[in-house]
Amino acid sequence: MRYSERELLSLSRQPAEKAAEILMRVPKKGSVLKKRLVKLVVNFLFYFRTDEAEPIGALLLEHCRITKEEENVFSISFIEEPDRKYSFECDTEEQCQEWIEALRRASYEFMRRSLIFYRNEIQKMTGKTTTELHRIASFEKPAALKESKVKWNLDTCMHAKRLRRGIKNVPKKLDYKEL
């Protein structure tokens, strides 16, 4: 997958799901731990010098393995290149565990599995598929569904968000302002 520098810079400025200043070692020979601002945005992990606004690098968190190395240390290695390993040292074991969980949830595969799970849960609760719920919410004809996939995905996300909050009765009409 290719990204332009401008696209990545724009993405790096988006609100982060998790951000912190932690020690980081890149997979270069002789590399030492350096304090970096590390920022998780969607499925990209950006890293910055602590005094700069532009990232010096980004990791796409796909086809990677996140491993706890020591008490406060975790690493990210890529399946295609297992020798290319990035190490991160946190202040506490709790912070380390939070980062590991956030990074694991950030991958496309995790999001895909979650979406499938929540679609099935919505169907169990309502007796309707997410496509049927979309028709109810948008009052559209089935043929028009192809044109409004974005709205359909928002419906699914909204139902999943409410499921996570423990709301039992998923309404037929959705309020997109809550997203």
PDB file of C-alpha atoms in Angstrom:
ATOM      1  CA  MET A   1       0.000   0.000   0.000  1.00  0.00           C
ATOM      2  CA  ARG A   2       1.357   3.428  -0.906  1.00  0.00           C
ATOM      3  CA  TYR A   3       0.644   6.692   0.846  1.00  0.00           C
ATOM      4  CA  SER A   4       1.731  10.172  -0.041  1.00  0.00           C
ATOM      5  CA  GLU A   5       3.676  12.157   2.511  1.00  0.00           C
ATOM      6  CA  ARG A   6       0.894  14.761   2.548  1.00  0.00           C
ATOM      7  CA  GLU A   7      -1.767  12.114   3.362  1.00  0.00           C
ATOM      8  CA  LEU A   8       0.317  10.714   6.213  1.00  0.00           C
ATOM      9  CA  LEU A   9       1.040  14.181   7.592  1.00  0.00           C
ATOM     10  CA  SER A  10      -2.674  14.979   7.532  1.00  0.00           C
ATOM     11  CA  LEU A  11      -3.503  11.689   9.261  1.00  0.00           C
ATOM     12  CA  SER A  12      -0.844  12.294  11.923  1.00  0.00           C
ATOM     13  CA  ARG A  13      -2.642  15.518  12.904  1.00  0.00           C
ATOM     14  CA  GLN A  14      -5.926  13.720  13.605  1.00  0.00           C
ATOM     15  CA  PRO A  15      -6.970  13.064  17.214  1.00  0.00           C
ATOM     16  CA  ALA A  16      -5.107  10.087  18.645  1.00  0.00           C
ATOM     17  CA  GLU A  17      -6.667   7.018  20.194  1.00  0.00           C
ATOM     18  CA  LYS A  18      -3.570   6.854  22.402  1.00  0.00           C
ATOM     19  CA  ALA A  19      -0.512   9.079  22.710  1.00  0.00           C
ATOM     20  CA  ALA A  20       2.410   9.293  25.113  1.00  0.00           C
ATOM     21  CA  GLU A  21       6.079  10.107  25.386  1.00  0.00           C
ATOM     22  CA  ILE A  22       7.878   6.772  25.707  1.00  0.00           C
ATOM     23  CA  LEU A  23      11.313   5.392  24.945  1.00  0.00           C
ATOM     24  CA  MET A  24      11.681   3.860  21.490  1.00  0.00           C
ATOM     25  CA  ARG A  25      14.367   1.936  19.600  1.00  0.00           C
ATOM     26  CA  VAL A  26      14.182   1.616  15.810  1.00  0.00           C
ATOM     27  CA  PRO A  27      15.582  -1.495  14.057  1.00  0.00           C
ATOM     28  CA  LYS A  28      18.896   0.077  12.976  1.00  0.00           C
ATOM     29  CA  LYS A  29      22.273  -1.287  14.018  1.00  0.00           C
ATOM     30  CA  GLY A  30      23.585   0.532  17.048  1.00  0.00           C
ATOM     31  CA  SER A  31      20.221   2.176  17.719  1.00  0.00           C
ATOM     32  CA  VAL A  32      19.603   3.283  21.296  1.00  0.00           C
ATOM     33  CA  LEU A  33      16.414   4.039  23.186  1.00  0.00           C
ATOM     34  CA  LYS A  34      15.265   7.617  22.558  1.00  0.00           C
ATOM     35  CA  LYS A  35      12.318   9.479  24.042  1.00  0.00           C
ATOM     36  CA  ARG A  36       9.656   9.885  21.361  1.00  0.00           C
ATOM     37  CA  LEU A  37       6.099  11.117  21.247  1.00  0.00           C
ATOM     38  CA  VAL A  38       4.207   8.058  20.007  1.00  0.00           C
ATOM     39  CA  LYS A  39       0.695   8.564  18.651  1.00  0.00           C
ATOM     40  CA  LEU A  40      -1.812   5.895  17.558  1.00  0.00           C
ATOM     41  CA  VAL A  41      -4.237   7.103  14.862  1.00  0.00           C
ATOM     42  CA  VAL A  42      -6.545   4.464  13.373  1.00  0.00           C
ATOM     43  CA  ASN A  43      -4.085   1.721  12.349  1.00  0.00           C
ATOM     44  CA  PHE A  44      -0.964   3.897  12.076  1.00  0.00           C
ATOM     45  CA  LEU A  45       1.557   4.404  14.841  1.00  0.00           C
ATOM     46  CA  PHE A  46       3.302   7.744  14.315  1.00  0.00           C
ATOM     47  CA  TYR A  47       6.443   8.701  16.173  1.00  0.00           C
ATOM     48  CA  PHE A  48       7.767  12.212  16.621  1.00  0.00           C
ATOM     49  CA  ARG A  49      10.773  13.915  18.161  1.00  0.00           C
ATOM     50  CA  THR A  50       9.412  15.381  21.372  1.00  0.00           C
ATOM     51  CA  ASP A  51      10.015  18.953  20.208  1.00  0.00           C
ATOM     52  CA  GLU A  52       8.642  18.673  16.647  1.00  0.00           C
ATOM     53  CA  ALA A  53       5.139  18.727  15.173  1.00  0.00           C
ATOM     54  CA  GLU A  54       5.819  16.541  12.124  1.00  0.00           C
ATOM     55  CA  PRO A  55       6.329  12.789  12.505  1.00  0.00           C
ATOM     56  CA  ILE A  56       9.728  11.300  11.760  1.00  0.00           C
ATOM     57  CA  GLY A  57       8.149   7.928  10.990  1.00  0.00           C
ATOM     58  CA  ALA A  58       4.982   5.855  10.868  1.00  0.00           C
ATOM     59  CA  LEU A  59       4.214   2.159  11.229  1.00  0.00           C
ATOM     60  CA  LEU A  60       1.212   0.603   9.511  1.00  0.00           C
ATOM     61  CA  LEU A  61      -0.070  -1.893  12.081  1.00  0.00           C
ATOM     62  CA  GLU A  62      -0.982  -4.655   9.656  1.00  0.00           C
ATOM     63  CA  HIS A  63       0.630  -8.091   9.480  1.00  0.00           C
ATOM     64  CA  CYS A  64       2.605  -7.336  12.598  1.00  0.00           C
ATOM     65  CA  ARG A  65       3.222  -9.041  15.903  1.00  0.00           C
ATOM     66  CA  ILE A  66       3.033  -7.090  19.164  1.00  0.00           C
ATOM     67  CA  THR A  67       4.998  -8.825  21.903  1.00  0.00           C
ATOM     68  CA  LYS A  68       5.625  -8.070  25.542  1.00  0.00           C
ATOM     69  CA  GLU A  69       9.384  -8.392  25.979  1.00  0.00           C
ATOM     70  CA  GLU A  70       9.980  -7.463  29.629  1.00  0.00           C
ATOM     71  CA  GLU A  71       8.029  -5.891  32.468  1.00  0.00           C
ATOM     72  CA  ASN A  72       7.778  -2.420  30.871  1.00  0.00           C
ATOM     73  CA  VAL A  73       8.919  -3.251  27.333  1.00  0.00           C
ATOM     74  CA  PHE A  74       6.993  -4.317  24.246  1.00  0.00           C
ATOM     75  CA  SER A  75       8.006  -4.680  20.629  1.00  0.00           C
ATOM     76  CA  ILE A  76       6.437  -4.545  17.186  1.00  0.00           C
ATOM     77  CA  SER A  77       7.801  -6.818  14.477  1.00  0.00           C
ATOM     78  CA  PHE A  78       6.453  -7.493  11.028  1.00  0.00           C
ATOM     79  CA  ILE A  79       5.567 -10.982   9.796  1.00  0.00           C
ATOM     80  CA  GLU A  80       7.285 -10.456   6.418  1.00  0.00           C
ATOM     81  CA  GLU A  81      10.422  -9.048   8.111  1.00  0.00           C
ATOM     82  CA  PRO A  82      10.770 -10.549  11.616  1.00  0.00           C
ATOM     83  CA  ASP A  83      14.231  -8.968  12.034  1.00  0.00           C
ATOM     84  CA  ARG A  84      12.731  -5.479  11.668  1.00  0.00           C
ATOM     85  CA  LYS A  85      11.756  -4.975  15.305  1.00  0.00           C
ATOM     86  CA  TYR A  86      10.756  -1.725  17.014  1.00  0.00           C
ATOM     87  CA  SER A  87      11.107  -1.682  20.820  1.00  0.00           C
ATOM     88  CA  PHE A  88       9.214   0.557  23.228  1.00  0.00           C
ATOM     89  CA  GLU A  89       9.877   1.062  26.934  1.00  0.00           C
ATOM     90  CA  CYS A  90       7.058   2.453  29.064  1.00  0.00           C
ATOM     91  CA  ASP A  91       7.188   4.041  32.518  1.00  0.00           C
ATOM     92  CA  THR A  92       5.046   1.342  34.136  1.00  0.00           C
ATOM     93  CA  GLU A  93       3.868  -2.193  33.423  1.00  0.00           C
ATOM     94  CA  GLU A  94       0.280  -0.915  33.371  1.00  0.00           C
ATOM     95  CA  GLN A  95       1.121   1.649  30.662  1.00  0.00           C
ATOM     96  CA  CYS A  96       2.888  -1.091  28.697  1.00  0.00           C
ATOM     97  CA  GLN A  97      -0.190  -3.336  28.864  1.00  0.00           C
ATOM     98  CA  GLU A  98      -2.472  -0.461  27.788  1.00  0.00           C
ATOM     99  CA  TRP A  99      -0.297   0.171  24.728  1.00  0.00           C
ATOM    100  CA  ILE A 100      -0.221  -3.513  23.787  1.00  0.00           C
ATOM    101  CA  GLU A 101      -4.028  -3.737  23.948  1.00  0.00           C
ATOM    102  CA  ALA A 102      -4.545  -0.492  22.009  1.00  0.00           C
ATOM    103  CA  LEU A 103      -2.128  -1.581  19.279  1.00  0.00           C
ATOM    104  CA  ARG A 104      -3.744  -4.997  18.932  1.00  0.00           C
ATOM    105  CA  ARG A 105      -7.193  -3.402  18.584  1.00  0.00           C
ATOM    106  CA  ALA A 106      -5.910  -0.993  15.916  1.00  0.00           C
ATOM    107  CA  SER A 107      -5.377  -3.523  13.124  1.00  0.00           C
ATOM    108  CA  TYR A 108      -7.810  -3.886  10.244  1.00  0.00           C
ATOM    109  CA  GLU A 109      -8.214  -7.608  10.977  1.00  0.00           C
ATOM    110  CA  PHE A 110      -9.293  -6.889  14.579  1.00  0.00           C
ATOM    111  CA  MET A 111     -11.763  -4.230  13.376  1.00  0.00           C
ATOM    112  CA  ARG A 112     -13.133  -6.644  10.754  1.00  0.00           C
ATOM    113  CA  ARG A 113     -13.635  -9.430  13.319  1.00  0.00           C
ATOM    114  CA  SER A 114     -15.289  -6.931  15.698  1.00  0.00           C
ATOM    115  CA  LEU A 115     -17.639  -5.693  12.985  1.00  0.00           C
ATOM    116  CA  ILE A 116     -18.710  -9.258  12.178  1.00  0.00           C
ATOM    117  CA  PHE A 117     -19.211 -10.001  15.878  1.00  0.00           C
ATOM    118  CA  TYR A 118     -21.327  -6.860  16.438  1.00  0.00           C
ATOM    119  CA  ARG A 119     -23.393  -7.502  13.304  1.00  0.00           C
ATOM    120  CA  ASN A 120     -24.222 -10.951  14.673  1.00  0.00           C
ATOM    121  CA  GLU A 121     -25.048  -9.514  18.117  1.00  0.00           C
ATOM    122  CA  ILE A 122     -27.343  -6.887  16.575  1.00  0.00           C
ATOM    123  CA  GLN A 123     -29.112  -9.597  14.585  1.00  0.00           C
ATOM    124  CA  LYS A 124     -29.571 -11.715  17.756  1.00  0.00           C
ATOM    125  CA  MET A 125     -30.989  -8.728  19.670  1.00  0.00           C
ATOM    126  CA  THR A 126     -33.274  -7.334  16.985  1.00  0.00           C
ATOM    127  CA  GLY A 127     -33.985 -10.373  14.830  1.00  0.00           C
ATOM    128  CA  LYS A 128     -32.979  -8.287  11.809  1.00  0.00           C
ATOM    129  CA  THR A 129     -29.794  -8.059   9.791  1.00  0.00           C
ATOM    130  CA  THR A 130     -27.890  -4.772   9.707  1.00  0.00           C
ATOM    131  CA  THR A 131     -29.041  -4.352   6.100  1.00  0.00           C
ATOM    132  CA  GLU A 132     -32.692  -4.612   7.193  1.00  0.00           C
ATOM    133  CA  LEU A 133     -32.045  -2.133   9.998  1.00  0.00           C
ATOM    134  CA  HIS A 134     -30.484   0.199   7.472  1.00  0.00           C
ATOM    135  CA  ARG A 135     -33.605   0.072   5.316  1.00  0.00           C
ATOM    136  CA  ILE A 136     -35.753   0.867   8.358  1.00  0.00           C
ATOM    137  CA  ALA A 137     -33.474   3.728   9.463  1.00  0.00           C
ATOM    138  CA  SER A 138     -33.076   5.351   6.074  1.00  0.00           C
ATOM    139  CA  PHE A 139     -36.454   4.513   4.475  1.00  0.00           C
ATOM    140  CA  GLU A 140     -34.631   3.685   1.258  1.00  0.00           C
ATOM    141  CA  LYS A 141     -35.463   1.095  -1.338  1.00  0.00           C
ATOM    142  CA  PRO A 142     -33.103  -1.934  -1.336  1.00  0.00           C
ATOM    143  CA  ALA A 143     -31.707  -0.940  -4.760  1.00  0.00           C
ATOM    144  CA  ALA A 144     -30.509   2.387  -3.330  1.00  0.00           C
ATOM    145  CA  LEU A 145     -28.446   0.665  -0.632  1.00  0.00           C
ATOM    146  CA  LYS A 146     -25.410   0.414  -2.884  1.00  0.00           C
ATOM    147  CA  GLU A 147     -25.310   4.208  -3.166  1.00  0.00           C
ATOM    148  CA  SER A 148     -25.309   4.761   0.574  1.00  0.00           C
ATOM    149  CA  LYS A 149     -22.700   2.369   1.946  1.00  0.00           C
ATOM    150  CA  VAL A 150     -21.274   5.116   4.133  1.00  0.00           C
ATOM    151  CA  LYS A 151     -24.605   5.607   5.876  1.00  0.00           C
ATOM    152  CA  TRP A 152     -24.991   1.838   6.216  1.00  0.00           C
ATOM    153  CA  ASN A 153     -21.557   1.602   7.874  1.00  0.00           C
ATOM    154  CA  LEU A 154     -22.477   4.446  10.225  1.00  0.00           C
ATOM    155  CA  ASP A 155     -25.637   2.544  11.179  1.00  0.00           C
ATOM    156  CA  THR A 156     -23.593  -0.547  11.957  1.00  0.00           C
ATOM    157  CA  CYS A 157     -21.044   1.453  13.973  1.00  0.00           C
ATOM    158  CA  MET A 158     -23.837   3.157  15.897  1.00  0.00           C
ATOM    159  CA  HIS A 159     -25.425  -0.163  16.804  1.00  0.00           C
ATOM    160  CA  ALA A 160     -22.045  -1.563  17.827  1.00  0.00           C
ATOM    161  CA  LYS A 161     -21.325   1.502  19.982  1.00  0.00           C
ATOM    162  CA  ARG A 162     -24.652   1.146  21.765  1.00  0.00           C
ATOM    163  CA  LEU A 163     -24.047  -2.583  22.208  1.00  0.00           C
ATOM    164  CA  ARG A 164     -20.752  -1.826  23.933  1.00  0.00           C
ATOM    165  CA  ARG A 165     -22.480   0.626  26.246  1.00  0.00           C
ATOM    166  CA  GLY A 166     -24.899  -2.117  27.221  1.00  0.00           C
ATOM    167  CA  ILE A 167     -28.042  -0.529  25.787  1.00  0.00           C
ATOM    168  CA  LYS A 168     -30.481  -3.356  25.179  1.00  0.00           C
ATOM    169  CA  ASN A 169     -33.043  -1.687  22.896  1.00  0.00           C
ATOM    170  CA  VAL A 170     -31.431  -0.569  19.676  1.00  0.00           C
ATOM    171  CA  PRO A 171     -33.707   2.093  18.139  1.00  0.00           C
ATOM    172  CA  LYS A 172     -34.947   1.805  14.579  1.00  0.00           C
ATOM    173  CA  LYS A 173     -33.912   5.372  13.704  1.00  0.00           C
ATOM    174  CA  LEU A 174     -30.362   6.379  14.503  1.00  0.00           C
ATOM    175  CA  ASP A 175     -28.895   9.711  15.557  1.00  0.00           C
ATOM    176  CA  TYR A 176     -25.568  10.236  13.768  1.00  0.00           C
ATOM    177  CA  LYS A 177     -24.617  13.106  16.052  1.00  0.00           C
ATOM    178  CA  GLU A 178     -23.734  10.569  18.750  1.00  0.00           C
ATOM    179  CA  LEU A 179     -20.895   9.059  16.702  1.00  0.00           C
TER     180      LEU A 179
END
